[in-house]
Short mmCIF file of C-alpha atoms in Angstrom, two decimals:
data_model
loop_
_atom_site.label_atom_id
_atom_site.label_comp_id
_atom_site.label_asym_id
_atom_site.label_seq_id
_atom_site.Cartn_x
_atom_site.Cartn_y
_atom_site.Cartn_z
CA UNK A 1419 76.17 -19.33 9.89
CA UNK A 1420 77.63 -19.61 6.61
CA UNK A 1421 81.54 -18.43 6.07
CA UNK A 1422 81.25 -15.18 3.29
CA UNK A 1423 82.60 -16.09 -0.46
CA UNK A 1424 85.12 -13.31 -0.66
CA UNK A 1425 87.67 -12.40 -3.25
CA UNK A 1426 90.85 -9.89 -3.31
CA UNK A 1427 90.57 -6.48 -5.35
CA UNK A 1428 93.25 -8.44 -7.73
CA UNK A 1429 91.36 -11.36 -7.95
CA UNK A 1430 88.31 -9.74 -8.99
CA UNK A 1431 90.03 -7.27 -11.54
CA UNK A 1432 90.85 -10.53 -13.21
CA UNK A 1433 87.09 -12.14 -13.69
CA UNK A 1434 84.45 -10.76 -16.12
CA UNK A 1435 81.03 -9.08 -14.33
CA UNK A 1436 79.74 -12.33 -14.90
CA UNK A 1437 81.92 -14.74 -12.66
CA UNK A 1438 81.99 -11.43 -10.73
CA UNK A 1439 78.37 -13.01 -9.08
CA UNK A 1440 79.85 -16.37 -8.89
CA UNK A 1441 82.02 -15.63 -6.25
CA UNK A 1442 79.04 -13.66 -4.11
CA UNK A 1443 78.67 -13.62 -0.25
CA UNK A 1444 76.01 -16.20 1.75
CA UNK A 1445 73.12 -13.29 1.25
CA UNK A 1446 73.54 -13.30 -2.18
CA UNK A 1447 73.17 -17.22 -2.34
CA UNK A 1448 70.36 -16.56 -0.13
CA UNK A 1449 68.50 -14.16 -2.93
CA UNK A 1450 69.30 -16.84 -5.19
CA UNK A 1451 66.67 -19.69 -3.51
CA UNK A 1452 69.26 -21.16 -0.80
CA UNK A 1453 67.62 -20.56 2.24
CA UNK A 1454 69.19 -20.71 5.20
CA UNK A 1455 70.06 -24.45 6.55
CA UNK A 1456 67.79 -26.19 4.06
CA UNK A 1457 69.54 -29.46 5.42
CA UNK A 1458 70.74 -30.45 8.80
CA UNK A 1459 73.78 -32.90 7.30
CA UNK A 1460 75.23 -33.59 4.32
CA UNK A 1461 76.93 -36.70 3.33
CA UNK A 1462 79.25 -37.22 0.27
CA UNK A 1463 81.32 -39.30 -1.29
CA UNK A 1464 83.69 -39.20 -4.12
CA UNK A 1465 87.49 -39.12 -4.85
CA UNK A 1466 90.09 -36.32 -4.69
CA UNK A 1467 88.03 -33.57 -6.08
CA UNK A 1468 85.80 -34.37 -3.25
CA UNK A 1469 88.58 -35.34 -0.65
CA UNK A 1470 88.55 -33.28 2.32
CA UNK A 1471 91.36 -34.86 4.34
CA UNK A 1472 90.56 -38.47 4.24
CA UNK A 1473 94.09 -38.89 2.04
CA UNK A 1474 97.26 -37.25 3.17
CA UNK A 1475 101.13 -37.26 1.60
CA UNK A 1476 101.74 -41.10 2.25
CA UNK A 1477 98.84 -42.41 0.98
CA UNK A 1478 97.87 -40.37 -1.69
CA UNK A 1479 97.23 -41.59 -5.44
CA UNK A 1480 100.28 -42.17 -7.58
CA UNK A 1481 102.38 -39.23 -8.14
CA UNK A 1482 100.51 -36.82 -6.10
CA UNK A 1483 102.14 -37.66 -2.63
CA UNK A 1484 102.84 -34.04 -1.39
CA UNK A 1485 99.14 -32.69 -0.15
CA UNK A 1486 99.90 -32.84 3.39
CA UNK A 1487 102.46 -29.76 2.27
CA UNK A 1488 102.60 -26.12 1.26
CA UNK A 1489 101.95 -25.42 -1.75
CA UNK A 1490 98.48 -26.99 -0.82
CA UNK A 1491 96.05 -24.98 0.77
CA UNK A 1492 97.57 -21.68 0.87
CA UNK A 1493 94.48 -19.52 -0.92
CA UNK A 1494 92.22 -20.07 2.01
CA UNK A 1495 92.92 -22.04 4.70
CA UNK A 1496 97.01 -20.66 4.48
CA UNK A 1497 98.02 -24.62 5.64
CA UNK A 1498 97.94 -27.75 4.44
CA UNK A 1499 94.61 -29.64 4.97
CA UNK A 1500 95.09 -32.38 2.53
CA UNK A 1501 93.05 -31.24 -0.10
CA UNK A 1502 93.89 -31.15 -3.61
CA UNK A 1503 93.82 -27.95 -4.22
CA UNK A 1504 95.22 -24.22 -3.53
CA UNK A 1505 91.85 -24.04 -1.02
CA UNK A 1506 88.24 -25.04 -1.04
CA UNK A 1507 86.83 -27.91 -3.36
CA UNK A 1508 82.99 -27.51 -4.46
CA UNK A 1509 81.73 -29.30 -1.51
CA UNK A 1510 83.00 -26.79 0.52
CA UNK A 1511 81.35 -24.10 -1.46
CA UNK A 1512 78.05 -26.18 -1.67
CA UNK A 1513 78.09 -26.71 2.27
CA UNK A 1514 78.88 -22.83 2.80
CA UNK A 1515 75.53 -22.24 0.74
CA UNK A 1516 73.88 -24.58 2.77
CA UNK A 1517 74.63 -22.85 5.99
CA UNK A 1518 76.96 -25.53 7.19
CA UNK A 1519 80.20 -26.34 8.37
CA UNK A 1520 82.99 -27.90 6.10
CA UNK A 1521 82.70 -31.82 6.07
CA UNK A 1522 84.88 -33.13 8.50
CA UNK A 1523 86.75 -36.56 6.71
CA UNK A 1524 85.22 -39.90 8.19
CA UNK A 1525 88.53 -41.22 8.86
CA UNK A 1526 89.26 -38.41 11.54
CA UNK A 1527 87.47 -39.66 14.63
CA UNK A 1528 88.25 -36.46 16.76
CA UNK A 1529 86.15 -33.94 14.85
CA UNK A 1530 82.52 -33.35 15.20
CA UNK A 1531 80.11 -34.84 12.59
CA UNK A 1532 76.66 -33.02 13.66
CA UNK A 1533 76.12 -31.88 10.47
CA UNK A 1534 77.68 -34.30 7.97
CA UNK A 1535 80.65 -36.33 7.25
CA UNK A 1536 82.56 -36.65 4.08
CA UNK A 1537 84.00 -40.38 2.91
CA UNK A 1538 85.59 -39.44 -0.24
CA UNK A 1539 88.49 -40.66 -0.63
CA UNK A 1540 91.37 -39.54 -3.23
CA UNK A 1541 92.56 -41.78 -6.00
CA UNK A 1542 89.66 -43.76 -4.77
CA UNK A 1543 87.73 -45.70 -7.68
CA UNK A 1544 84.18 -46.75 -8.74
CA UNK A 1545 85.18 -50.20 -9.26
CA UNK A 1546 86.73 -52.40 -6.22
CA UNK A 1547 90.52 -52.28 -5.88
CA UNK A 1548 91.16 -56.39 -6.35
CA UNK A 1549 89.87 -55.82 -9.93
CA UNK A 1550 93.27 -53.67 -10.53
CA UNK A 1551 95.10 -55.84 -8.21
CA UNK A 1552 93.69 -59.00 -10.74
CA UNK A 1553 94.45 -57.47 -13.56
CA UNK A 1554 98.13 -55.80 -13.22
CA UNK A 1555 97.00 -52.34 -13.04
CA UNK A 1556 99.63 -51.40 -11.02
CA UNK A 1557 98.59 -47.41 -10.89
CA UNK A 1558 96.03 -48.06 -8.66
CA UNK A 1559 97.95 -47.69 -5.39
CA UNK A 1560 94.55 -46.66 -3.37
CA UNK A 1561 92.56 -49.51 -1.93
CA UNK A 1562 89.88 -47.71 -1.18
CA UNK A 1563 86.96 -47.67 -3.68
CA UNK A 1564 82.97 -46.64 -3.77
CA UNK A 1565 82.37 -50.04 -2.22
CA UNK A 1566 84.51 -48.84 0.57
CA UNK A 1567 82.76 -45.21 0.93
CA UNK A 1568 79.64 -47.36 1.07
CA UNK A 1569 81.19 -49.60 3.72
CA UNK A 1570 81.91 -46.45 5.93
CA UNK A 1571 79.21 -44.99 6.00
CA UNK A 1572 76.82 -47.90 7.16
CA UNK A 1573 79.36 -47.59 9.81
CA UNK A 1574 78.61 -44.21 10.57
CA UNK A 1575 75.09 -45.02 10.59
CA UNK A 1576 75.21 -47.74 13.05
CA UNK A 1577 77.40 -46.00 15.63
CA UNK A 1578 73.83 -43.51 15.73
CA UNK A 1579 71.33 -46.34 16.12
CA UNK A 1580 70.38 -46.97 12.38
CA UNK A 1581 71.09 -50.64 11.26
CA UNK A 1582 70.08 -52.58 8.48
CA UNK A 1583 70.10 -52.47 4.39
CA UNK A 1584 66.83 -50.79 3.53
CA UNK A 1585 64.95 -48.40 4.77
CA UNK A 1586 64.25 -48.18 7.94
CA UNK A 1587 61.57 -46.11 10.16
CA UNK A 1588 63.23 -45.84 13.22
CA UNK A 1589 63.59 -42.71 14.79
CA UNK A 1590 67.32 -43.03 14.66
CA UNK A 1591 67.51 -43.76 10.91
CA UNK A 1592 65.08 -40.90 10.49
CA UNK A 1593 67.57 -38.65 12.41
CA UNK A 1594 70.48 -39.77 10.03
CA UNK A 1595 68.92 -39.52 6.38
CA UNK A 1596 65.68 -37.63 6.59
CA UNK A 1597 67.38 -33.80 6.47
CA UNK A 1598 70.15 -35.00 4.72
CA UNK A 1599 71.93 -34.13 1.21
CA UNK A 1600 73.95 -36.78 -0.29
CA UNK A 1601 76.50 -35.55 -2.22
CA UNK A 1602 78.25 -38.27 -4.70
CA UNK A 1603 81.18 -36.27 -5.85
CA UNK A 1604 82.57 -37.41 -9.25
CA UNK A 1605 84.04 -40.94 -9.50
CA UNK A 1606 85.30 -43.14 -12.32
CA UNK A 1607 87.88 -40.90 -13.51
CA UNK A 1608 90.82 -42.76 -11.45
CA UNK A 1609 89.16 -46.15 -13.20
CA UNK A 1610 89.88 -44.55 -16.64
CA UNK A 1611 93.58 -43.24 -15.88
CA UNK A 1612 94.88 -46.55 -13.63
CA UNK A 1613 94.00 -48.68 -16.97
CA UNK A 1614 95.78 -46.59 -19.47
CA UNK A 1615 97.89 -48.38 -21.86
CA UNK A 1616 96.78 -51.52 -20.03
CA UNK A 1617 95.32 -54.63 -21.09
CA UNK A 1618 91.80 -54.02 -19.96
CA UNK A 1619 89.84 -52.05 -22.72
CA UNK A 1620 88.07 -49.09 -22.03
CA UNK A 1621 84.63 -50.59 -22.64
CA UNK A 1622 84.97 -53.07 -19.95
CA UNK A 1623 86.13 -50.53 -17.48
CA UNK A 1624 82.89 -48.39 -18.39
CA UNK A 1625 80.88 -50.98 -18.03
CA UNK A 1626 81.91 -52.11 -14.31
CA UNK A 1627 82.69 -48.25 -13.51
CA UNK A 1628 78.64 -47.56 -14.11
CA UNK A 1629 77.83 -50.67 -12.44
CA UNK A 1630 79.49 -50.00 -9.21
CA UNK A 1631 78.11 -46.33 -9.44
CA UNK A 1632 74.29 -47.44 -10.16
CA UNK A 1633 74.87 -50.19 -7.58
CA UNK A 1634 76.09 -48.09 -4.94
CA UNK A 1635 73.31 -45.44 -5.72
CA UNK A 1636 70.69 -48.13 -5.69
CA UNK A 1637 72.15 -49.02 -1.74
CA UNK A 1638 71.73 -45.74 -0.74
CA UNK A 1639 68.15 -45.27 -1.93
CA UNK A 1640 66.96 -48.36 -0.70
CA UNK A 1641 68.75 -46.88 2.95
CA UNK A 1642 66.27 -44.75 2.53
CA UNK A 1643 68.31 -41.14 0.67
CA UNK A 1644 65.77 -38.91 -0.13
CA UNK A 1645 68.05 -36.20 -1.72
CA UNK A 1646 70.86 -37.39 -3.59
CA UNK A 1647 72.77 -35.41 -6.45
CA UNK A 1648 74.97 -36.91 -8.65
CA UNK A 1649 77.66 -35.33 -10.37
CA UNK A 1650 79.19 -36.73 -13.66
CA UNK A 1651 82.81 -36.98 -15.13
CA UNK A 1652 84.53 -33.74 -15.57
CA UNK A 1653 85.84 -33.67 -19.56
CA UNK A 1654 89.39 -35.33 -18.00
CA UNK A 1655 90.96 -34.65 -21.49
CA UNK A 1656 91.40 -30.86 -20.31
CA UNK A 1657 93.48 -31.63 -17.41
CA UNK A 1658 97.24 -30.78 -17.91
CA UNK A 1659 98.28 -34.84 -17.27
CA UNK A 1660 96.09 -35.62 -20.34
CA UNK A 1661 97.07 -33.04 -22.70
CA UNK A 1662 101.16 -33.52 -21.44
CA UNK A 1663 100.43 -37.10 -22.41
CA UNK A 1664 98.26 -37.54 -25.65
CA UNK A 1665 99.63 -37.09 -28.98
CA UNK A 1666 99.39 -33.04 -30.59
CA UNK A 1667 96.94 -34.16 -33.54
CA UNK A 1668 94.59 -35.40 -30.77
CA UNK A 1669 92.33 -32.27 -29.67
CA UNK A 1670 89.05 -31.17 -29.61
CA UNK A 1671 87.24 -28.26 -31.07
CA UNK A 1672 87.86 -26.99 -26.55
CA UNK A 1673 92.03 -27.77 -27.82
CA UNK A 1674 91.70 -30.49 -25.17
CA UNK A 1675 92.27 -34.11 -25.70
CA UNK A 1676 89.25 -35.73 -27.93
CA UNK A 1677 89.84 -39.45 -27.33
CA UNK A 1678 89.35 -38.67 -23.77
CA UNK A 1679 86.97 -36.54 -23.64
CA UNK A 1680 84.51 -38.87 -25.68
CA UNK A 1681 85.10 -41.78 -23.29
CA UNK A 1682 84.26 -39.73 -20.36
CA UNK A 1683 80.94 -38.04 -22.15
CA UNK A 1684 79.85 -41.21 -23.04
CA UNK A 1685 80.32 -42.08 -19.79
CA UNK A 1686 78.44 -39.72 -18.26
CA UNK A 1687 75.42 -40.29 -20.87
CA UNK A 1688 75.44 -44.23 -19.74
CA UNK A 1689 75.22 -42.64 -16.04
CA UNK A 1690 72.19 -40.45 -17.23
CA UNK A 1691 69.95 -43.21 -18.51
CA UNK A 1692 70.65 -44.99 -14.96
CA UNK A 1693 69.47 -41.96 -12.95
CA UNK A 1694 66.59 -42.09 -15.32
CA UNK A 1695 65.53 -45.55 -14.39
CA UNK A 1696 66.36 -44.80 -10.49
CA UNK A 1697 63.90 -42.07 -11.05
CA UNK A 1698 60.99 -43.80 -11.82
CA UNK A 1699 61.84 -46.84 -9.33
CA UNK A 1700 62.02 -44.37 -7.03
CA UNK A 1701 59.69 -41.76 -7.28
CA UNK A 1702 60.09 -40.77 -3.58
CA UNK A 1703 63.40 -39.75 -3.94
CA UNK A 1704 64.80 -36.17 -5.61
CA UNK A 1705 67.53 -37.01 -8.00
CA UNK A 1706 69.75 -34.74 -9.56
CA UNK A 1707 72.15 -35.08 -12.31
CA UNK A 1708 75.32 -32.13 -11.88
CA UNK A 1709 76.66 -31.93 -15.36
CA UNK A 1710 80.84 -31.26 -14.61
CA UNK A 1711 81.29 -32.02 -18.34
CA UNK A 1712 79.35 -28.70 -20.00
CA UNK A 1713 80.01 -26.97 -16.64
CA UNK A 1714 83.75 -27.37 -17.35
CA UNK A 1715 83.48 -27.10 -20.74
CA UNK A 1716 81.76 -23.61 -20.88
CA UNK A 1717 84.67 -21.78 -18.53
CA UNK A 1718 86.79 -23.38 -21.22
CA UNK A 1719 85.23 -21.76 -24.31
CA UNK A 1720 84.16 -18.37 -22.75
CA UNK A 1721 87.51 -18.20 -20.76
CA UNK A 1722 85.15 -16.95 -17.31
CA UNK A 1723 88.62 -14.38 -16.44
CA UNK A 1724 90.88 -17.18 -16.22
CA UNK A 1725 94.24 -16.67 -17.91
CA UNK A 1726 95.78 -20.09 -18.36
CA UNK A 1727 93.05 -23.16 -19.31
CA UNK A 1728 95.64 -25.91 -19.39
CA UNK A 1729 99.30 -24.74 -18.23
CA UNK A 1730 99.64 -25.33 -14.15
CA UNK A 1731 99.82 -23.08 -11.57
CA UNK A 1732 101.80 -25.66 -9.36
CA UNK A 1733 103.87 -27.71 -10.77
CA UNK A 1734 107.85 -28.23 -12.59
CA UNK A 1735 109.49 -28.05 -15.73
CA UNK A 1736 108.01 -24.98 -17.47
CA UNK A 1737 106.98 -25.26 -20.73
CA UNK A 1738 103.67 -25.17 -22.17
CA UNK A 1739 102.32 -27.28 -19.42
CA UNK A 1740 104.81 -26.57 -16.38
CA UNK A 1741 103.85 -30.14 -15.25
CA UNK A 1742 106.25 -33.40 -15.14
CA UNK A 1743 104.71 -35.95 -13.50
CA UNK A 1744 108.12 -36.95 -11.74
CA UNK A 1745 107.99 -33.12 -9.76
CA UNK A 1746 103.98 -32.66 -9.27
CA UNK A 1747 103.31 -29.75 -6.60
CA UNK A 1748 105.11 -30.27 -3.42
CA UNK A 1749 107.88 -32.04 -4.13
CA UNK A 1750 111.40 -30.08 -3.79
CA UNK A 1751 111.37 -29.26 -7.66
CA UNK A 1752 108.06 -27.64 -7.89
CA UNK A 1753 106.51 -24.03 -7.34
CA UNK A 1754 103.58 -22.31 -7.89
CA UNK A 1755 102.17 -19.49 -9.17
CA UNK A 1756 101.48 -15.87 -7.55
CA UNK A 1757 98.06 -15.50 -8.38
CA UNK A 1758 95.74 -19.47 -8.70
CA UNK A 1759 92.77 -17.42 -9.53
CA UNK A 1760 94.52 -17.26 -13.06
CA UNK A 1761 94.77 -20.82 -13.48
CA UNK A 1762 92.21 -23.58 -14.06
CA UNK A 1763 94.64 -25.99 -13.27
CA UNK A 1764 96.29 -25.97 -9.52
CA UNK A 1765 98.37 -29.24 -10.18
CA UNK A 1766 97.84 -31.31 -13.66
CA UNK A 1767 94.84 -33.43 -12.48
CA UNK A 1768 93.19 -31.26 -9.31
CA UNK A 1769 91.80 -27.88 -9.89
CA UNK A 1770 92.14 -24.35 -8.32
CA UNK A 1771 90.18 -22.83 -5.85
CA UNK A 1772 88.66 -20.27 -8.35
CA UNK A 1773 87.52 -23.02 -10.57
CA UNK A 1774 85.82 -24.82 -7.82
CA UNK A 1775 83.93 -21.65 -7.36
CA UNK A 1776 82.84 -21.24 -10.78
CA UNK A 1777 81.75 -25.27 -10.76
CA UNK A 1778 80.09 -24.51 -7.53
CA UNK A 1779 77.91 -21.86 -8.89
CA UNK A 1780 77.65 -23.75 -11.78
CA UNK A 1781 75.45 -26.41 -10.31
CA UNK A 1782 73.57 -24.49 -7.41
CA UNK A 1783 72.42 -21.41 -9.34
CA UNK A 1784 73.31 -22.08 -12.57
CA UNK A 1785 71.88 -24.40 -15.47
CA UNK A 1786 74.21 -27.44 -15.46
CA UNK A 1787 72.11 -29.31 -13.00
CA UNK A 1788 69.03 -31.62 -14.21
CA UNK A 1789 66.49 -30.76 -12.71
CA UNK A 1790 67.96 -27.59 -11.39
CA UNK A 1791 69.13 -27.18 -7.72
CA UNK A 1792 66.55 -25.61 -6.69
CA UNK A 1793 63.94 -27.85 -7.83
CA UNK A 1794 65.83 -30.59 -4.91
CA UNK A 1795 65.55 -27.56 -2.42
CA UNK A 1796 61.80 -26.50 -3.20
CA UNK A 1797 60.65 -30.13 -2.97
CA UNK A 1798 62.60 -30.60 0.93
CA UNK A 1799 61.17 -27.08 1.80
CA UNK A 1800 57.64 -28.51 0.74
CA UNK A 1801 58.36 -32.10 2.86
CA UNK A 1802 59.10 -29.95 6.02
#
């Protein structure tokens, strides 16, 4: 049974009638087309934003090293579970829709993985970590990539009987990927930031970033992934570390940071035209295309309630921002804010639960998905 969306009377005195159904309980996202259980597992993949405890304090990305501690956590859960965030990430909404339990982390071996197992991994990156290890990109303290993700999870797969590259009949491999929803969680961001100001333009990093993306894709569907939804780059030129960083004269008609924000829209029109061509190679397979970029971008220019779009809810220094990246959330110079539902921003690069929530309704039962969520449900309703 799915755990209810539920908000406080002062939360919901703060968001217009129309985020007001955003945040409804598992009925409601039943009258909306998610029937109950419509998938036995899911699996996903992804970096922080999809991180649900893979990462903790000592081996987080650069600068974030304080998840395993209070601030984090404390809007639903009320302790630290070493996700980026104030509470629940969109997975967590998109596997209470589903009827299913949160996504236990791969890397914790004691917890049950019935229904699904999440590799993401945070500051984890499309491309491999030697490339950043070749080429001096010394930001990139996570060694974990996509590649890696991938790694796991024919790992997982062949501690339940189901071995081999392609696709496979077996009754074990059917077990493992024929009722199951693979979620690939944004990824290529961290690629973008760990070259910044380095010698390794932005171009090439696109270019390998899509590569290992399509590549990794193109492994799972040939594993035999009959339900896979890809989400693209959020616009990362809203997030406070961007706009703390970039020059004032560099904004966007959003007031967010243009130069960024084009690299990552191109990006995610590159990744487009790939899910295209995986389309018609695979014509078996139900692809879907989550749009972060426009989802984002519309709580941005019709505000959706929230009261602050860039300035942090957790973080130091005050100011405009309240964000130095030398006392991020956690650490003994930080604090956060009374009410995160305000904020779209929990810590400079990770969001708040409350935006989660709107991205999570965004792409199940709203229009930023392509084809629509429901058109993935309908067509594994209609295969039984």
């Amino acid at each position: 049974m799915a755990i209810s969306f539920t908000l406080s009377i002062a939360q919901i005195s703060l968001i217009t009638t129309t985020a007001i159904l955003i945040f409804s309980t598992h009925s409601t996202a039943t009258k909306t087309g998610i029937p109950s259980r419509p998938f036995k597992k899911v699996y996903a993949f992804g970096d922080s934003y999809t991180d649900t405890g893979n990462t903790h304090s000592s081996t987080g990305p650069s600068s974030f090293t304080y998840v395993s501690n209070l601030p984090y956590g404390t809007t639903f859960f009320h302790h630290p579970t070493n996700r980026y965030s104030d509470g629940r990430l969109v997975i967590d909404f998109v596997t209470q829709a589903l009827s299913l339990p949160f996504l236990p982390p791969y890397r914790n071996p004691k917890l049950d993985k019935s229904y699904g197992v999440n590799f993401a991994v945070a500051g984890s990156t499309a491309i491999i970590h030697s490339f950043f290890v070749k080429n001096n990109l010394t930001l990139n303290i996570t060694p974990q990539s996509l590649q890696t993700q991938l790694i796991w999870f024919n790992k997982f797969l062949e501690s339940k009987g189901c071995k081999g590259s392609s696709t496979s009949t077996t009754q074990e491999c059917e077990a493992a990927l024929n009722d199951a929803l693979f979620w690939v969680g944004e990824i290529g961001a961290n690629d973008y930031a760990y070259s910044f100001a380095g010698s390794v333009p932005s171009e090439t990093i696109q270019k390998l970033a899509i590569y290992s993306v399509t590549s990794f894709l193109q492994a799972l569907l040939n594993k035999g992934a009959k339900y896979i939804l890809v989400q693209g780059l959020p616009p990362t030129g809203c997030l406070t570390l961007s706009m703390s960083l970039a020059p004032a004269d560099d904004r966007d008609d959003m007031g967010c940071v243009g130069s960024v924000n084009k690299l990552t829209n191109l990006h995610n029109t590159i990744l487009q035209t790939k899910l295209n061509d995986f389309r018609k190679k695979f014509p078996q397979a139900v692809i879907v295309y989550a749009d972060y970029w426009n989802a984002y971008a519309n709580v941005v220019k019709r505000n959706y309630g929230f009261k602050e779009l860039f300035k942090v809810c957790c973080g130091s220094g005050g100011g405009t921002y309240n964000f130095d990246v030398f006392g991020t959330c956690g650490s003994p110079a930080s604090s956060a804010c009374a009410n995160p539902s305000q904020y779209i921003n929990w810590d400079g690069v990770h969001l708040t639960e409350a935006m989660y929530k709107v991205m999570a309704h965004s792409f199940l039962n709203g229009t930023f998905c392509h084809p629509p969520f429901s058109h993935l449900l309908s067509k594994k309703l209609q295969s039984g």
